[in-house]
Tab-separated table of C-alpha atoms in Angstrom:
chain	number	residue	atom	x	y	z
A	1	MET	CA	30.028	-9.519	-26.321
A	2	SER	CA	33.128	-11.677	-26.751
A	3	ASP	CA	33.622	-11.943	-23.001
A	4	ALA	CA	30.086	-13.141	-22.377
A	5	ARG	CA	29.968	-15.603	-19.529
A	6	GLN	CA	26.373	-15.736	-18.404
A	7	GLU	CA	22.982	-16.178	-20.042
A	8	ILE	CA	19.759	-14.417	-19.206
A	9	GLU	CA	16.198	-15.109	-20.334
A	10	ILE	CA	14.553	-12.283	-22.230
A	11	GLU	CA	10.829	-12.568	-22.801
A	12	VAL	CA	9.767	-10.350	-25.674
A	13	LEU	CA	6.294	-9.291	-26.745
A	14	ARG	CA	5.726	-10.309	-30.348
A	15	TYR	CA	3.007	-9.016	-32.649
A	16	HIS	CA	2.974	-9.475	-36.391
A	17	PRO	CA	-0.251	-7.961	-37.690
A	18	GLU	CA	-0.288	-10.255	-40.764
A	19	GLN	CA	-0.498	-13.407	-38.616
A	20	ASP	CA	-1.323	-12.458	-35.029
A	21	LYS	CA	-4.721	-11.410	-33.779
A	22	ASN	CA	-3.283	-10.726	-30.338
A	23	PRO	CA	0.270	-10.190	-29.083
A	24	ARG	CA	2.162	-13.176	-27.699
A	25	TYR	CA	5.378	-13.608	-25.742
A	26	GLN	CA	8.508	-15.381	-26.923
A	27	THR	CA	11.479	-16.212	-24.708
A	28	TYR	CA	15.116	-16.160	-25.799
A	29	ARG	CA	18.312	-17.042	-23.948
A	30	VAL	CA	20.880	-14.318	-24.442
A	31	PRO	CA	24.546	-14.320	-23.361
A	32	PHE	CA	25.636	-11.118	-21.676
A	33	ALA	CA	28.632	-9.386	-20.144
A	34	HIS	CA	28.789	-6.692	-17.491
A	35	ASP	CA	28.283	-3.895	-20.015
A	36	THR	CA	25.587	-5.511	-22.201
A	37	SER	CA	22.551	-3.254	-22.489
A	38	VAL	CA	18.984	-4.463	-23.017
A	39	LEU	CA	19.241	-3.000	-26.537
A	40	GLN	CA	22.352	-5.094	-27.227
A	41	GLY	CA	20.437	-8.103	-25.912
A	42	LEU	CA	17.679	-7.434	-28.461
A	43	GLN	CA	20.289	-6.954	-31.184
A	44	TYR	CA	21.806	-10.308	-30.239
A	45	ILE	CA	18.376	-11.916	-30.671
A	46	LYS	CA	17.922	-10.264	-34.073
A	47	ASP	CA	21.415	-11.130	-35.308
A	48	HIS	CA	21.749	-14.679	-33.954
A	49	LEU	CA	18.395	-16.127	-32.878
A	50	ASP	CA	15.431	-14.573	-34.698
A	51	GLY	CA	15.837	-12.069	-37.512
A	52	SER	CA	12.112	-11.315	-37.543
A	53	LEU	CA	12.199	-9.354	-34.265
A	54	THR	CA	11.356	-5.688	-34.874
A	55	PHE	CA	12.422	-2.785	-32.652
A	56	ARG	CA	13.612	0.807	-33.003
A	57	TRP	CA	17.022	2.137	-32.056
A	58	SER	CA	19.606	4.554	-33.315
A	59	CYS	CA	22.313	6.234	-31.233
A	60	ARG	CA	22.950	3.635	-28.465
A	61	MET	CA	23.939	6.455	-26.106
A	62	ALA	CA	20.711	7.790	-24.557
A	63	ILE	CA	20.420	10.874	-26.717
A	64	CYS	CA	18.233	10.011	-29.737
A	65	GLY	CA	15.207	8.784	-27.781
A	66	SER	CA	14.390	5.963	-30.238
A	67	CYS	CA	14.821	2.811	-28.158
A	68	GLY	CA	12.271	3.265	-25.337
A	69	LYS	CA	10.696	-0.021	-24.191
A	70	MET	CA	8.894	-1.387	-21.168
A	71	VAL	CA	11.418	-3.451	-19.202
A	72	ASN	CA	9.717	-5.496	-16.473
A	73	GLY	CA	6.847	-3.002	-16.501
A	74	GLU	CA	8.966	0.151	-16.275
A	75	PRO	CA	9.523	2.581	-19.156
A	76	LYS	CA	13.259	2.576	-19.958
A	77	LEU	CA	15.660	3.551	-22.712
A	78	SER	CA	16.874	0.070	-23.642
A	79	CYS	CA	20.373	1.391	-24.442
A	80	HIS	CA	20.602	2.857	-20.961
A	81	THR	CA	19.402	-0.252	-19.083
A	82	PHE	CA	21.697	-3.185	-18.412
A	83	LEU	CA	21.016	-6.921	-18.407
A	84	ARG	CA	23.274	-7.416	-15.354
A	85	ASP	CA	20.747	-5.553	-13.197
A	86	TYR	CA	18.073	-8.175	-13.903
A	87	TYR	CA	20.239	-11.306	-13.561
A	88	PRO	CA	19.652	-13.953	-12.214
A	89	GLY	CA	15.989	-13.132	-12.789
A	90	LYS	CA	14.611	-12.817	-16.289
A	91	LEU	CA	13.276	-9.755	-17.973
A	92	ARG	CA	10.198	-9.027	-20.001
A	93	VAL	CA	10.515	-6.480	-22.784
A	94	GLU	CA	7.345	-4.921	-24.200
A	95	PRO	CA	6.538	-1.956	-26.439
A	96	LEU	CA	5.905	1.325	-24.612
A	97	TRP	CA	2.539	1.248	-22.882
A	98	HIS	CA	-0.378	3.394	-24.051
A	99	PHE	CA	0.636	3.392	-27.725
A	100	PRO	CA	-0.727	1.199	-30.536
A	101	ILE	CA	1.675	-1.607	-31.470
A	102	ILE	CA	2.701	-1.613	-35.129
A	103	ARG	CA	4.915	-4.689	-34.960
A	104	ASP	CA	6.705	-6.403	-32.046
A	105	LEU	CA	8.341	-3.606	-30.011
A	106	ALA	CA	7.648	-0.766	-32.455
A	107	VAL	CA	4.759	1.556	-31.549
A	108	ASP	CA	2.856	4.111	-33.597
A	109	GLN	CA	4.058	7.599	-32.566
A	110	THR	CA	1.767	9.479	-34.974
A	111	ASP	CA	-0.423	10.904	-32.191
A	112	PHE	CA	2.567	12.405	-30.373
A	113	LEU	CA	4.106	13.809	-33.545
A	114	GLU	CA	0.852	15.534	-34.526
A	115	LYS	CA	0.548	17.063	-31.061
A	116	LEU	CA	4.181	18.166	-31.226
A	117	GLU	CA	3.504	20.019	-34.459
A	118	ASN	CA	0.477	21.773	-32.929
A	119	ILE	CA	2.377	23.375	-30.034
A	120	LYS	CA	4.762	25.117	-32.453
A	121	PRO	CA	7.950	23.877	-30.792
A	122	TYR	CA	10.147	26.676	-32.045
A	123	ILE	CA	10.808	30.304	-31.151
A	124	ILE	CA	8.068	32.569	-32.475
A	125	ARG	CA	8.746	36.294	-32.944
A	126	ASP	CA	6.214	39.003	-33.687
A	127	GLU	CA	8.719	40.456	-36.103
A	128	LYS	CA	11.846	38.602	-37.104
A	129	LYS	CA	14.966	40.696	-37.103
A	130	PRO	CA	17.399	40.262	-39.958
A	131	VAL	CA	20.535	38.199	-39.407
A	132	SER	CA	22.603	41.364	-39.893
A	133	GLU	CA	21.234	42.696	-36.590
A	134	GLY	CA	22.770	39.788	-34.709
A	135	VAL	CA	21.444	37.110	-32.381
A	136	TYR	CA	18.682	37.299	-29.777
A	137	ARG	CA	20.566	37.709	-26.541
A	138	GLN	CA	19.725	35.814	-23.369
A	139	SER	CA	21.203	35.941	-19.873
A	140	PRO	CA	22.238	32.787	-17.935
A	141	LYS	CA	19.326	33.501	-15.577
A	142	GLU	CA	16.836	33.572	-18.465
A	143	LEU	CA	18.325	30.333	-19.807
A	144	ALA	CA	17.971	28.707	-16.381
A	145	ARG	CA	14.196	29.251	-16.428
A	146	TYR	CA	13.640	26.727	-19.213
A	147	GLN	CA	16.881	24.788	-19.605
A	148	GLN	CA	15.780	21.520	-17.990
A	149	PHE	CA	12.696	21.375	-20.240
A	150	SER	CA	14.887	21.773	-23.326
A	151	GLN	CA	16.593	18.458	-22.511
A	152	CYS	CA	13.570	16.452	-23.751
A	153	ILE	CA	14.535	13.900	-26.430
A	154	ASN	CA	10.944	12.892	-27.383
A	155	CYS	CA	11.536	9.315	-26.205
A	156	LEU	CA	7.905	8.944	-25.010
A	157	LEU	CA	8.825	7.198	-21.729
A	158	CYS	CA	6.680	9.780	-19.894
A	159	TYR	CA	3.662	8.839	-22.033
A	160	ALA	CA	4.174	5.171	-21.158
A	161	ALA	CA	4.252	6.289	-17.490
A	162	CYS	CA	1.020	8.313	-17.748
A	163	PRO	CA	-2.193	6.346	-17.115
A	164	GLN	CA	-4.266	9.429	-17.958
A	165	TYR	CA	-2.835	9.374	-21.487
A	166	GLY	CA	-3.490	5.612	-21.640
A	167	LEU	CA	-7.116	6.124	-20.613
A	168	ASP	CA	-7.689	9.049	-22.983
A	169	SER	CA	-5.143	9.772	-25.685
A	170	ASP	CA	-6.774	13.146	-26.419
A	171	PHE	CA	-4.783	14.384	-23.405
A	172	GLN	CA	-1.779	16.361	-24.645
A	173	GLY	CA	0.393	14.444	-22.195
A	174	PRO	CA	3.533	15.164	-20.175
A	175	GLY	CA	6.187	15.475	-22.906
A	176	ILE	CA	4.151	17.877	-25.046
A	177	MET	CA	3.419	20.076	-22.028
A	178	ALA	CA	7.109	20.093	-21.045
A	179	LEU	CA	8.064	21.216	-24.560
A	180	LEU	CA	5.280	23.786	-24.703
A	181	HIS	CA	6.465	25.152	-21.363
A	182	ARG	CA	10.049	25.179	-22.646
A	183	TYR	CA	9.145	27.629	-25.442
A	184	ASN	CA	6.687	29.667	-23.353
A	185	SER	CA	9.406	30.138	-20.713
A	186	ASP	CA	12.032	31.242	-23.236
A	187	SER	CA	12.718	34.980	-22.979
A	188	ARG	CA	13.289	35.149	-26.764
A	189	ASP	CA	9.873	33.705	-27.578
A	190	GLN	CA	6.722	35.776	-28.222
A	191	GLY	CA	4.337	32.957	-29.139
A	192	LYS	CA	2.760	32.317	-25.745
A	193	ASP	CA	-0.686	33.593	-26.790
A	194	GLN	CA	-0.732	31.025	-29.611
A	195	ARG	CA	0.095	28.145	-27.268
A	196	MET	CA	-2.012	28.966	-24.195
A	197	PRO	CA	-5.348	27.757	-25.714
A	198	ILE	CA	-3.776	24.252	-25.810
A	199	VAL	CA	-2.889	24.606	-22.095
A	200	HIS	CA	-6.377	25.810	-21.082
A	201	ALA	CA	-8.298	23.073	-22.915
A	202	GLU	CA	-9.863	20.110	-21.131
A	203	ASP	CA	-7.288	17.930	-22.904
A	204	GLY	CA	-4.521	20.330	-21.912
A	205	VAL	CA	-3.255	20.552	-18.366
A	206	TRP	CA	-6.637	19.721	-16.790
A	207	SER	CA	-6.555	16.057	-17.772
A	208	CYS	CA	-3.514	15.584	-15.529
A	209	THR	CA	-4.187	14.193	-12.049
A	210	LEU	CA	-0.557	14.414	-10.930
A	211	VAL	CA	0.325	10.751	-10.823
A	212	GLY	CA	3.867	12.125	-11.094
A	213	TYR	CA	5.451	8.967	-12.541
A	214	CYS	CA	6.338	10.825	-15.781
A	215	SER	CA	9.001	12.881	-14.009
A	216	GLU	CA	10.475	9.793	-12.336
A	217	VAL	CA	11.019	7.865	-15.563
A	218	CYS	CA	12.498	10.712	-17.635
A	219	PRO	CA	16.031	9.655	-18.668
A	220	LYS	CA	17.059	13.297	-19.192
A	221	HIS	CA	15.811	14.528	-15.790
A	222	VAL	CA	13.134	16.754	-17.252
A	223	ASP	CA	10.232	17.350	-14.860
A	224	PRO	CA	7.130	17.181	-17.086
A	225	ALA	CA	4.814	16.927	-14.058
A	226	ALA	CA	6.103	20.342	-12.960
A	227	ALA	CA	5.563	21.778	-16.458
A	228	VAL	CA	1.951	20.571	-16.455
A	229	ASN	CA	1.124	21.632	-12.907
A	230	ARG	CA	2.772	25.055	-13.091
A	231	ASN	CA	0.604	25.617	-16.133
A	232	LYS	CA	-2.472	24.676	-14.093
A	233	VAL	CA	-1.522	27.671	-11.953
A	234	ASN	CA	-1.061	29.783	-15.100
A	235	SER	CA	-4.374	28.603	-16.523
A	236	THR	CA	-6.215	29.354	-13.255
A	237	MET	CA	-4.650	32.825	-13.056
A	238	ASP	CA	-5.677	33.429	-16.635
A	239	TYR	CA	-9.269	32.389	-15.849
A	240	PHE	CA	-9.623	34.773	-12.913
A	241	LEU	CA	-7.531	37.636	-14.226
A	242	ARG	CA	-9.699	37.986	-17.328
A	243	PHE	CA	-12.354	39.516	-15.056
A	244	LEU	CA	-9.871	42.272	-14.214
A	245	SER	CA	-8.187	42.753	-17.561
A	246	PRO	CA	-10.233	43.186	-20.759
A	247	ARG	CA	-7.493	41.633	-22.879
A	248	GLY	CA	-7.205	38.536	-20.714
A	249	ALA	CA	-4.368	37.669	-18.468
A	250	ASN	CA	-0.655	37.931	-18.748
A	251	SER	CA	-0.467	34.360	-17.485
B	1	MET	CA	-3.746	8.196	-37.331
B	2	SER	CA	-2.289	5.866	-39.908
B	3	ALA	CA	-4.147	3.055	-41.605
B	4	ARG	CA	-1.831	0.433	-40.139
B	5	ASN	CA	-3.306	-2.658	-38.570
B	6	THR	CA	-2.133	-1.816	-35.057
B	7	TYR	CA	-2.922	-3.501	-31.734
B	8	MET	CA	-4.089	-1.402	-28.784
B	9	ARG	CA	-3.547	-2.998	-25.378
B	10	PRO	CA	-6.519	-2.692	-22.998
B	11	MET	CA	-6.284	-0.450	-19.909
B	12	ALA	CA	-8.372	-2.673	-17.614
B	13	GLY	CA	-6.688	-3.005	-14.210
B	14	TRP	CA	-3.990	-0.465	-15.136
B	15	TYR	CA	-3.414	0.541	-11.515
B	16	ARG	CA	-2.232	-2.982	-10.669
B	17	ARG	CA	0.504	-2.910	-13.306
B	18	ASN	CA	2.995	-0.785	-11.404
B	19	PRO	CA	3.479	-0.144	-7.648
B	20	ARG	CA	3.748	3.561	-8.494
B	21	PHE	CA	0.153	3.527	-9.789
B	22	MET	CA	-1.054	1.770	-6.617
B	23	ALA	CA	0.618	4.489	-4.526
B	24	TYR	CA	-1.274	7.066	-6.603
B	25	ILE	CA	-4.624	5.304	-6.057
B	26	LEU	CA	-3.872	5.116	-2.316
B	27	ARG	CA	-3.010	8.842	-2.253
B	28	GLU	CA	-6.229	9.784	-4.037
B	29	GLY	CA	-8.185	7.313	-1.863
B	30	THR	CA	-7.155	9.085	1.337
B	31	SER	CA	-9.166	12.118	0.241
B	32	ILE	CA	-12.346	10.072	0.853
B	33	PHE	CA	-11.421	9.905	4.557
B	34	VAL	CA	-10.592	13.612	4.628
B	35	ALA	CA	-14.046	14.291	3.130
B	36	LEU	CA	-15.629	11.940	5.694
B	37	TYR	CA	-14.040	13.964	8.494
B	38	ALA	CA	-15.421	17.156	6.999
B	39	VAL	CA	-18.896	15.559	7.005
B	40	ILE	CA	-18.511	14.627	10.709
B	41	LEU	CA	-17.541	18.227	11.523
B	42	LEU	CA	-20.477	19.589	9.506
B	43	TRP	CA	-22.785	17.193	11.349
B	44	GLY	CA	-21.428	18.642	14.624
B	45	LEU	CA	-22.075	22.159	13.402
B	46	THR	CA	-25.690	21.420	12.423
B	47	ALA	CA	-26.161	19.585	15.752
B	48	LEU	CA	-24.888	22.667	17.581
B	49	SER	CA	-27.379	24.924	15.823
B	50	ALA	CA	-30.208	22.438	16.429
B	51	GLY	CA	-29.875	22.694	20.215
B	52	PRO	CA	-28.158	21.183	23.297
B	53	GLU	CA	-29.831	17.791	23.025
B	54	SER	CA	-28.742	17.127	19.505
B	55	PHE	CA	-25.242	18.431	20.297
B	56	GLU	CA	-25.036	15.986	23.219
B	57	ARG	CA	-26.022	13.168	20.862
B	58	TRP	CA	-23.183	14.171	18.535
B	59	LEU	CA	-20.731	14.264	21.471
B	60	ALA	CA	-21.948	10.833	22.555
B	61	PHE	CA	-21.290	9.521	19.063
B	62	LEU	CA	-17.763	10.968	19.176
B	63	ALA	CA	-17.072	9.144	22.449
B	64	SER	CA	-18.255	5.769	21.126
B	65	PRO	CA	-15.598	3.074	20.389
B	66	LEU	CA	-16.708	2.964	16.751
B	67	SER	CA	-16.099	6.709	16.427
B	68	VAL	CA	-12.672	6.480	18.107
B	69	LEU	CA	-11.690	3.708	15.711
B	70	LEU	CA	-13.017	5.707	12.755
B	71	HIS	CA	-11.081	8.785	13.865
B	72	LEU	CA	-7.864	6.791	14.170
B	73	VAL	CA	-8.318	5.545	10.600
B	74	ILE	CA	-9.116	9.093	9.436
B	75	LEU	CA	-6.053	10.423	11.265
B	76	ALA	CA	-3.794	7.880	9.565
B	77	ALA	CA	-5.311	8.714	6.161
B	78	ALA	CA	-5.022	12.470	6.782
B	79	VAL	CA	-1.364	12.162	7.827
B	80	TYR	CA	-0.584	10.191	4.647
B	81	HIS	CA	-2.608	12.680	2.592
B	82	THR	CA	-0.612	15.567	4.094
B	83	TYR	CA	2.669	13.768	3.481
B	84	THR	CA	1.859	13.198	-0.214
B	85	TRP	CA	0.474	16.737	-0.569
B	86	PHE	CA	3.791	18.287	0.396
B	87	GLN	CA	5.686	15.728	-1.690
B	88	VAL	CA	3.965	16.979	-4.868
B	89	ALA	CA	3.996	20.667	-3.855
B	90	PRO	CA	7.186	21.502	-5.840
B	91	LYS	CA	5.441	20.383	-9.046
B	92	ALA	CA	2.897	23.197	-8.769
B	93	THR	CA	5.212	25.834	-7.320
B	94	PRO	CA	6.457	28.461	-9.770
B	95	PRO	CA	10.261	28.247	-9.975
B	96	LEU	CA	11.872	30.396	-7.301
B	97	MET	CA	15.125	31.450	-8.880
B	98	LEU	CA	18.215	32.005	-6.788
B	99	GLY	CA	20.512	33.492	-9.417
B	100	THR	CA	20.742	30.872	-12.157
B	101	ARG	CA	19.538	28.035	-9.925
B	102	SER	CA	16.011	27.313	-8.843
B	103	LEU	CA	15.179	26.595	-5.224
B	104	PRO	CA	15.604	22.799	-4.799
B	105	ASP	CA	12.461	20.674	-4.425
B	106	SER	CA	13.694	19.447	-1.039
B	107	ALA	CA	13.581	23.029	0.306
B	108	ILE	CA	9.945	23.463	-0.800
B	109	ILE	CA	8.962	20.077	0.663
B	110	GLY	CA	10.914	20.706	3.899
B	111	GLY	CA	9.476	24.213	4.229
B	112	GLY	CA	5.976	22.779	3.815
B	113	TYR	CA	6.503	20.178	6.540
B	114	ALA	CA	8.023	22.769	8.887
B	115	ALA	CA	5.074	25.141	8.364
B	116	CYS	CA	2.647	22.244	8.883
B	117	VAL	CA	4.270	21.250	12.194
B	118	VAL	CA	4.389	24.856	13.469
B	119	VAL	CA	0.752	25.571	12.534
B	120	SER	CA	-0.405	22.229	14.024
B	121	LEU	CA	1.417	22.989	17.306
B	122	VAL	CA	-0.055	26.508	17.498
B	123	ILE	CA	-3.575	25.133	16.913
B	124	LEU	CA	-2.977	22.416	19.515
B	125	VAL	CA	-1.781	24.965	22.121
B	126	VAL	CA	-4.650	27.375	21.388
B	127	ALA	CA	-7.312	24.664	21.388
B	128	TRP	CA	-6.042	22.836	24.505
């Protein structure tokens, strides 16, 4: 930031549960250069202007998924969003929508993490083969069926983009459904029967009304809206095919 | 959930927060006009079964300026509804794999529009 020439106003949502009943906004003037990210702007505030500002971050390179914030009302990875794009206007940084605020820009992710555990986001085998028998092989074509969904970094931007999750957090939500679909679509996995009840439930795919914004905001180009809506097709097939097959459908 | 003293922001007026949400509300809203058109057609069908007089009354309603205006609004809504319907079609389409690549969304959307135009033209020619 040594070559900083310009200053931009950053308005940040503040909430300290010990003192504040409601969140408030605080504005800071931050110097920036061409390559200063929103995250670096927040770090400047913390290091030079107000050490009490709380926010999450880790890798600074759009891979860890920790630094998601609302920037002027859009869910963004703050390390992957640049102050220059908002100048000469100002920007407002808020915690991700639809999550409870713990402190300033940090939200409570407990709900997502519990849901993540429930979908068993790992390869399930009926019988595990010993390491001595080698790896589970997969063709490039089989990989292509789920690869985009495996790019999810759990950053929660899609949840901040989903009003249905905001209105009813029982909904599994876009990211969870993308990850569930990732494992169900993996040719090495045999755990589909364990995951499909989560898909079929009212709070599974059927709470989605295809707003579609989740897929637009994903920084890793995952298409959660497709994962959810393809599973609506699967769930419908399963419903009707059970009349034909006594064991239920091969959805 | 944890026992932390968290703050939950209210959802009131959520659709005004982002232009993308307004576009969604508009898309869903157009279905009201599509339903209204279905009601008008059903009315015509019941009028037809009720006899020539009642069918004539329905035809007279169709020819009224109010009805023409209403149909123009419904047409605009139905066109927008159709446009958005094909835009979201790739989301519900099972992946069509071409080797290791899936068929691009633009091909599904374009194919949908092409089919829509062809079918509409055929209906127009047959009905004319």
